[in-house]
Structures are given as structure tokens and as C-alpha cells.
Amino acid sequence: MNTSKMALFALLLSMVIAASAGPCDEYSELTDTWRSVNNKRPPLFCDRGLTAGWYRFTGPAGDRLPTVSPGSLLRCGTTAPVWMNGEHPTIADGVVTRQACAFWTFWNIVEPCYNSWNIKVTSCPGGFYVYFLTPTPDCSHAYCVENAHDTADGTVSMTTTFNNRSD
């Protein structure tokens, strides 16, 4: 094979490989421990400056967005914790759109989804999820995370239930 044909072949091969890369291959990792649904401590953070893109949550705080409201303000290192309204997809579902919800309460009126916007999520081979996240509309909001067995009430559900230490 001459040099020009080899160069053309290499170019076409690289284009095929690049075209096959999807969100499960090209994402940024968020490892912030303050994002934990069990975190009730300051300082308070926000995701208004987050760059829109595909993200995977990793680290001790958790590996996925919670699918139930955290139930109170000042969770996940922020004033208005953000959770995902809807179930996580299967691999067969592909990329799905879900509603990101910010929890808020005012004068004893609880609003689990007082502010919402669309995000995307997909299940990846290897048992993890990636999310197409956008900046939050307000600096009082940040995305929460939980581990597969965390619950918003501070317990971890496995074979036995363990309570996290109280603050």
C-alpha cells in the first residue's frame, strides 16, 4: 500500500473511532465530597458556573443523582439541593431526558421541585451513569449525589441498615 493510501486509511479509521465515541467514553468526572446527600454542613456551593457537558459522579460522596427529593434545605453542600425526577435508564433505553429539580421550602410550604430544567442521562456498560448537566439557574442550587444504597434520611440500606452519625 502506498503512503497516500495508508494516510487516507488512517484518517478514515480515526474518523470511525471518533464517531463511535459516545457519552460513556467522553465525560468529565465530578468527585466533590460536599455533593453527598448526607452532607448538611457549610460552606455552601453552587453549580451555576458548571460547564454544560457529560459528567460521571465518582468518589466517596456517591455515584448517581438521587431520584427522590433530599427532603430539606442545606443538603449536598448547598441551599437548594438538586435531584433527578425519574428513574435511571437501562442500557437499552439509551440517552433519556429527565427533569432536574431543586428542593425548596418557604414558610412551611415544601416544594420538592420548585425550580426545574431538563438534563439527560444514560446507563453505561460497566454499571455507571453519565449525565448531561447544565449550569444551575441560581447559585443556591447544586447537584446532589448518593451511592446506590444511600437514602435521603441519612441511612445506608444494604443487608442491614446503618445510620450515619448525626450532626
PDB file of C-alpha atoms in Angstrom:
ATOM      1  CA  MET A   1       0.000   0.000   0.000  1.00  0.00           C
ATOM      2  CA  ASN A   2       1.488   3.362  -0.915  1.00  0.00           C
ATOM      3  CA  THR A   3       1.902   6.222   1.543  1.00  0.00           C
ATOM      4  CA  SER A   4      -1.108   8.257   0.383  1.00  0.00           C
ATOM      5  CA  LYS A   5      -3.429   5.246   0.631  1.00  0.00           C
ATOM      6  CA  MET A   6      -2.109   4.463   4.116  1.00  0.00           C
ATOM      7  CA  ALA A   7      -2.668   8.064   5.192  1.00  0.00           C
ATOM      8  CA  LEU A   8      -6.219   8.002   3.820  1.00  0.00           C
ATOM      9  CA  PHE A   9      -6.901   4.686   5.568  1.00  0.00           C
ATOM     10  CA  ALA A  10      -5.574   6.066   8.878  1.00  0.00           C
ATOM     11  CA  LEU A  11      -7.715   9.190   8.511  1.00  0.00           C
ATOM     12  CA  LEU A  12     -10.870   7.182   7.798  1.00  0.00           C
ATOM     13  CA  LEU A  13     -10.152   4.818  10.691  1.00  0.00           C
ATOM     14  CA  SER A  14      -9.692   7.724  13.109  1.00  0.00           C
ATOM     15  CA  MET A  15     -12.973   9.267  11.911  1.00  0.00           C
ATOM     16  CA  VAL A  16     -14.830   5.987  12.538  1.00  0.00           C
ATOM     17  CA  ILE A  17     -13.326   5.671  16.012  1.00  0.00           C
ATOM     18  CA  ALA A  18     -14.150   9.310  16.843  1.00  0.00           C
ATOM     19  CA  ALA A  19     -17.707   8.913  15.557  1.00  0.00           C
ATOM     20  CA  SER A  20     -18.242   5.835  17.736  1.00  0.00           C
ATOM     21  CA  ALA A  21     -17.173   7.613  20.943  1.00  0.00           C
ATOM     22  CA  GLY A  22     -20.240   8.490  22.956  1.00  0.00           C
ATOM     23  CA  PRO A  23     -21.084   9.885  26.368  1.00  0.00           C
ATOM     24  CA  CYS A  24     -19.966   6.663  28.103  1.00  0.00           C
ATOM     25  CA  ASP A  25     -16.477   7.225  26.687  1.00  0.00           C
ATOM     26  CA  GLU A  26     -16.191  11.020  26.764  1.00  0.00           C
ATOM     27  CA  TYR A  27     -17.174  12.627  30.071  1.00  0.00           C
ATOM     28  CA  SER A  28     -15.727  14.636  32.941  1.00  0.00           C
ATOM     29  CA  GLU A  29     -15.709  13.290  36.482  1.00  0.00           C
ATOM     30  CA  LEU A  30     -17.203  15.107  39.460  1.00  0.00           C
ATOM     31  CA  THR A  31     -15.644  13.856  42.701  1.00  0.00           C
ATOM     32  CA  ASP A  32     -16.695  16.566  45.182  1.00  0.00           C
ATOM     33  CA  THR A  33     -17.373  15.069  48.621  1.00  0.00           C
ATOM     34  CA  TRP A  34     -19.623  18.006  49.533  1.00  0.00           C
ATOM     35  CA  ARG A  35     -22.228  16.779  46.989  1.00  0.00           C
ATOM     36  CA  SER A  36     -23.274  13.898  49.257  1.00  0.00           C
ATOM     37  CA  VAL A  37     -26.996  13.807  50.035  1.00  0.00           C
ATOM     38  CA  ASN A  38     -25.929  13.223  53.648  1.00  0.00           C
ATOM     39  CA  ASN A  39     -23.831  16.415  53.834  1.00  0.00           C
ATOM     40  CA  LYS A  40     -25.532  19.062  55.988  1.00  0.00           C
ATOM     41  CA  ARG A  41     -22.505  21.254  56.662  1.00  0.00           C
ATOM     42  CA  PRO A  42     -21.317  24.574  55.239  1.00  0.00           C
ATOM     43  CA  PRO A  43     -19.731  26.050  53.238  1.00  0.00           C
ATOM     44  CA  LEU A  44     -22.424  26.272  50.595  1.00  0.00           C
ATOM     45  CA  PHE A  45     -21.578  25.668  46.942  1.00  0.00           C
ATOM     46  CA  CYS A  46     -23.388  26.158  43.648  1.00  0.00           C
ATOM     47  CA  ASP A  47     -23.265  24.789  40.112  1.00  0.00           C
ATOM     48  CA  ARG A  48     -24.174  27.975  38.262  1.00  0.00           C
ATOM     49  CA  GLY A  49     -20.630  28.036  36.862  1.00  0.00           C
ATOM     50  CA  LEU A  50     -20.657  24.388  35.749  1.00  0.00           C
ATOM     51  CA  THR A  51     -19.844  23.941  32.058  1.00  0.00           C
ATOM     52  CA  ALA A  52     -22.604  22.109  30.179  1.00  0.00           C
ATOM     53  CA  GLY A  53     -21.449  18.614  29.292  1.00  0.00           C
ATOM     54  CA  TRP A  54     -21.425  14.919  30.126  1.00  0.00           C
ATOM     55  CA  TYR A  55     -20.438  14.086  33.707  1.00  0.00           C
ATOM     56  CA  ARG A  56     -19.901  10.967  35.776  1.00  0.00           C
ATOM     57  CA  PHE A  57     -20.067  11.144  39.572  1.00  0.00           C
ATOM     58  CA  THR A  58     -17.284   9.213  41.305  1.00  0.00           C
ATOM     59  CA  GLY A  59     -15.778   9.158  44.755  1.00  0.00           C
ATOM     60  CA  PRO A  60     -16.995   8.716  48.310  1.00  0.00           C
ATOM     61  CA  ALA A  61     -19.915  11.169  48.004  1.00  0.00           C
ATOM     62  CA  GLY A  62     -21.727   8.946  45.542  1.00  0.00           C
ATOM     63  CA  ASP A  63     -22.091   7.720  42.014  1.00  0.00           C
ATOM     64  CA  ARG A  64     -25.537   8.879  40.907  1.00  0.00           C
ATOM     65  CA  LEU A  65     -28.138  11.626  41.225  1.00  0.00           C
ATOM     66  CA  PRO A  66     -30.828  10.782  43.775  1.00  0.00           C
ATOM     67  CA  THR A  67     -34.274  10.054  42.316  1.00  0.00           C
ATOM     68  CA  VAL A  68     -36.133  11.270  45.387  1.00  0.00           C
ATOM     69  CA  SER A  69     -36.049  14.705  46.939  1.00  0.00           C
ATOM     70  CA  PRO A  70     -33.408  15.163  49.656  1.00  0.00           C
ATOM     71  CA  GLY A  71     -36.283  16.439  51.803  1.00  0.00           C
ATOM     72  CA  SER A  72     -34.707  19.520  53.316  1.00  0.00           C
ATOM     73  CA  LEU A  73     -32.676  22.607  52.578  1.00  0.00           C
ATOM     74  CA  LEU A  74     -28.946  22.740  53.275  1.00  0.00           C
ATOM     75  CA  ARG A  75     -28.151  19.280  51.962  1.00  0.00           C
ATOM     76  CA  CYS A  76     -25.459  18.359  49.451  1.00  0.00           C
ATOM     77  CA  GLY A  77     -23.331  21.364  50.330  1.00  0.00           C
ATOM     78  CA  THR A  78     -25.874  23.849  49.014  1.00  0.00           C
ATOM     79  CA  THR A  79     -29.037  25.723  49.956  1.00  0.00           C
ATOM     80  CA  ALA A  80     -31.356  24.147  47.350  1.00  0.00           C
ATOM     81  CA  PRO A  81     -30.268  20.566  46.598  1.00  0.00           C
ATOM     82  CA  VAL A  82     -30.885  19.288  43.068  1.00  0.00           C
ATOM     83  CA  TRP A  83     -32.187  15.768  42.445  1.00  0.00           C
ATOM     84  CA  MET A  84     -33.439  13.872  39.369  1.00  0.00           C
ATOM     85  CA  ASN A  85     -37.187  13.377  38.920  1.00  0.00           C
ATOM     86  CA  GLY A  86     -37.497   9.993  37.204  1.00  0.00           C
ATOM     87  CA  GLU A  87     -35.805   6.632  37.273  1.00  0.00           C
ATOM     88  CA  HIS A  88     -32.363   5.868  35.955  1.00  0.00           C
ATOM     89  CA  PRO A  89     -32.474   4.279  32.496  1.00  0.00           C
ATOM     90  CA  THR A  90     -31.259   0.858  31.436  1.00  0.00           C
ATOM     91  CA  ILE A  91     -28.599   0.462  28.765  1.00  0.00           C
ATOM     92  CA  ALA A  92     -31.360  -0.488  26.310  1.00  0.00           C
ATOM     93  CA  ASP A  93     -33.118   2.855  26.951  1.00  0.00           C
ATOM     94  CA  GLY A  94     -30.161   4.805  25.563  1.00  0.00           C
ATOM     95  CA  VAL A  95     -29.972   8.525  26.344  1.00  0.00           C
ATOM     96  CA  VAL A  96     -33.132   9.761  28.066  1.00  0.00           C
ATOM     97  CA  THR A  97     -34.301  13.190  29.206  1.00  0.00           C
ATOM     98  CA  ARG A  98     -35.157  13.693  32.856  1.00  0.00           C
ATOM     99  CA  GLN A  99     -36.175  16.651  34.986  1.00  0.00           C
ATOM    100  CA  ALA A 100     -33.649  18.130  37.410  1.00  0.00           C
ATOM    101  CA  CYS A 101     -35.497  19.508  40.439  1.00  0.00           C
ATOM    102  CA  ALA A 102     -34.324  21.938  43.102  1.00  0.00           C
ATOM    103  CA  PHE A 103     -35.837  21.412  46.544  1.00  0.00           C
ATOM    104  CA  TRP A 104     -37.091  24.485  48.421  1.00  0.00           C
ATOM    105  CA  THR A 105     -39.207  25.281  51.433  1.00  0.00           C
ATOM    106  CA  PHE A 106     -40.635  28.627  52.497  1.00  0.00           C
ATOM    107  CA  TRP A 107     -42.856  29.328  55.477  1.00  0.00           C
ATOM    108  CA  ASN A 108     -43.564  25.613  55.971  1.00  0.00           C
ATOM    109  CA  ILE A 109     -44.553  25.176  52.322  1.00  0.00           C
ATOM    110  CA  VAL A 110     -42.428  22.361  50.934  1.00  0.00           C
ATOM    111  CA  GLU A 111     -41.652  22.463  47.218  1.00  0.00           C
ATOM    112  CA  PRO A 112     -39.685  19.335  46.221  1.00  0.00           C
ATOM    113  CA  CYS A 113     -39.460  20.620  42.633  1.00  0.00           C
ATOM    114  CA  TYR A 114     -39.872  24.383  42.893  1.00  0.00           C
ATOM    115  CA  ASN A 115     -37.382  25.011  40.083  1.00  0.00           C
ATOM    116  CA  SER A 116     -36.732  22.528  37.273  1.00  0.00           C
ATOM    117  CA  TRP A 117     -34.903  22.092  33.969  1.00  0.00           C
ATOM    118  CA  ASN A 118     -34.065  19.208  31.652  1.00  0.00           C
ATOM    119  CA  ILE A 119     -30.964  17.037  31.871  1.00  0.00           C
ATOM    120  CA  LYS A 120     -30.002  13.858  30.020  1.00  0.00           C
ATOM    121  CA  VAL A 121     -28.796  10.560  31.466  1.00  0.00           C
ATOM    122  CA  THR A 122     -27.626   7.243  30.078  1.00  0.00           C
ATOM    123  CA  SER A 123     -26.611   3.919  31.580  1.00  0.00           C
ATOM    124  CA  CYS A 124     -23.150   2.761  30.560  1.00  0.00           C
ATOM    125  CA  PRO A 125     -21.552  -0.660  30.270  1.00  0.00           C
ATOM    126  CA  GLY A 126     -19.656  -1.174  33.499  1.00  0.00           C
ATOM    127  CA  GLY A 127     -22.624  -0.259  35.691  1.00  0.00           C
ATOM    128  CA  PHE A 128     -22.370   3.517  35.893  1.00  0.00           C
ATOM    129  CA  TYR A 129     -24.380   6.500  34.682  1.00  0.00           C
ATOM    130  CA  VAL A 130     -23.335   9.650  32.887  1.00  0.00           C
ATOM    131  CA  TYR A 131     -25.421  12.813  32.907  1.00  0.00           C
ATOM    132  CA  PHE A 132     -25.567  15.748  30.523  1.00  0.00           C
ATOM    133  CA  LEU A 133     -25.715  18.541  33.090  1.00  0.00           C
ATOM    134  CA  THR A 134     -26.164  22.241  32.541  1.00  0.00           C
ATOM    135  CA  PRO A 135     -25.347  25.126  34.861  1.00  0.00           C
ATOM    136  CA  THR A 136     -27.982  25.563  37.544  1.00  0.00           C
ATOM    137  CA  PRO A 137     -30.231  28.608  37.123  1.00  0.00           C
ATOM    138  CA  ASP A 138     -29.355  30.004  40.544  1.00  0.00           C
ATOM    139  CA  CYS A 139     -26.320  29.993  42.811  1.00  0.00           C
ATOM    140  CA  SER A 140     -28.354  28.484  45.634  1.00  0.00           C
ATOM    141  CA  HIS A 141     -28.537  25.202  43.632  1.00  0.00           C
ATOM    142  CA  ALA A 142     -26.091  22.308  43.270  1.00  0.00           C
ATOM    143  CA  TYR A 143     -26.418  18.749  42.030  1.00  0.00           C
ATOM    144  CA  CYS A 144     -26.647  16.135  44.803  1.00  0.00           C
ATOM    145  CA  VAL A 145     -25.212  12.647  44.671  1.00  0.00           C
ATOM    146  CA  GLU A 146     -25.817   9.427  46.510  1.00  0.00           C
ATOM    147  CA  ASN A 147     -24.411   5.932  46.427  1.00  0.00           C
ATOM    148  CA  ALA A 148     -26.634   3.211  45.058  1.00  0.00           C
ATOM    149  CA  HIS A 149     -27.856   2.366  48.560  1.00  0.00           C
ATOM    150  CA  ASP A 150     -27.990   5.813  50.227  1.00  0.00           C
ATOM    151  CA  THR A 151     -31.265   7.338  51.292  1.00  0.00           C
ATOM    152  CA  ALA A 152     -32.060  10.988  51.940  1.00  0.00           C
ATOM    153  CA  ASP A 153     -32.815  10.308  55.616  1.00  0.00           C
ATOM    154  CA  GLY A 154     -29.143   9.602  56.268  1.00  0.00           C
ATOM    155  CA  THR A 155     -29.276   5.822  56.345  1.00  0.00           C
ATOM    156  CA  VAL A 156     -27.458   3.428  54.091  1.00  0.00           C
ATOM    157  CA  SER A 157     -29.595   0.490  53.004  1.00  0.00           C
ATOM    158  CA  MET A 158     -27.759  -2.758  52.402  1.00  0.00           C
ATOM    159  CA  THR A 159     -28.385  -6.140  54.000  1.00  0.00           C
ATOM    160  CA  THR A 160     -28.599  -4.254  57.277  1.00  0.00           C
ATOM    161  CA  THR A 161     -29.476  -0.579  57.733  1.00  0.00           C
ATOM    162  CA  PHE A 162     -26.815   1.628  59.297  1.00  0.00           C
ATOM    163  CA  ASN A 163     -27.449   5.188  60.454  1.00  0.00           C
ATOM    164  CA  ASN A 164     -24.880   7.837  59.618  1.00  0.00           C
ATOM    165  CA  ARG A 165     -23.661   9.823  62.558  1.00  0.00           C
ATOM    166  CA  SER A 166     -25.818  12.819  63.479  1.00  0.00           C
ATOM    167  CA  ASP A 167     -24.605  16.363  63.094  1.00  0.00           C
TER     168      ASP A 167
END
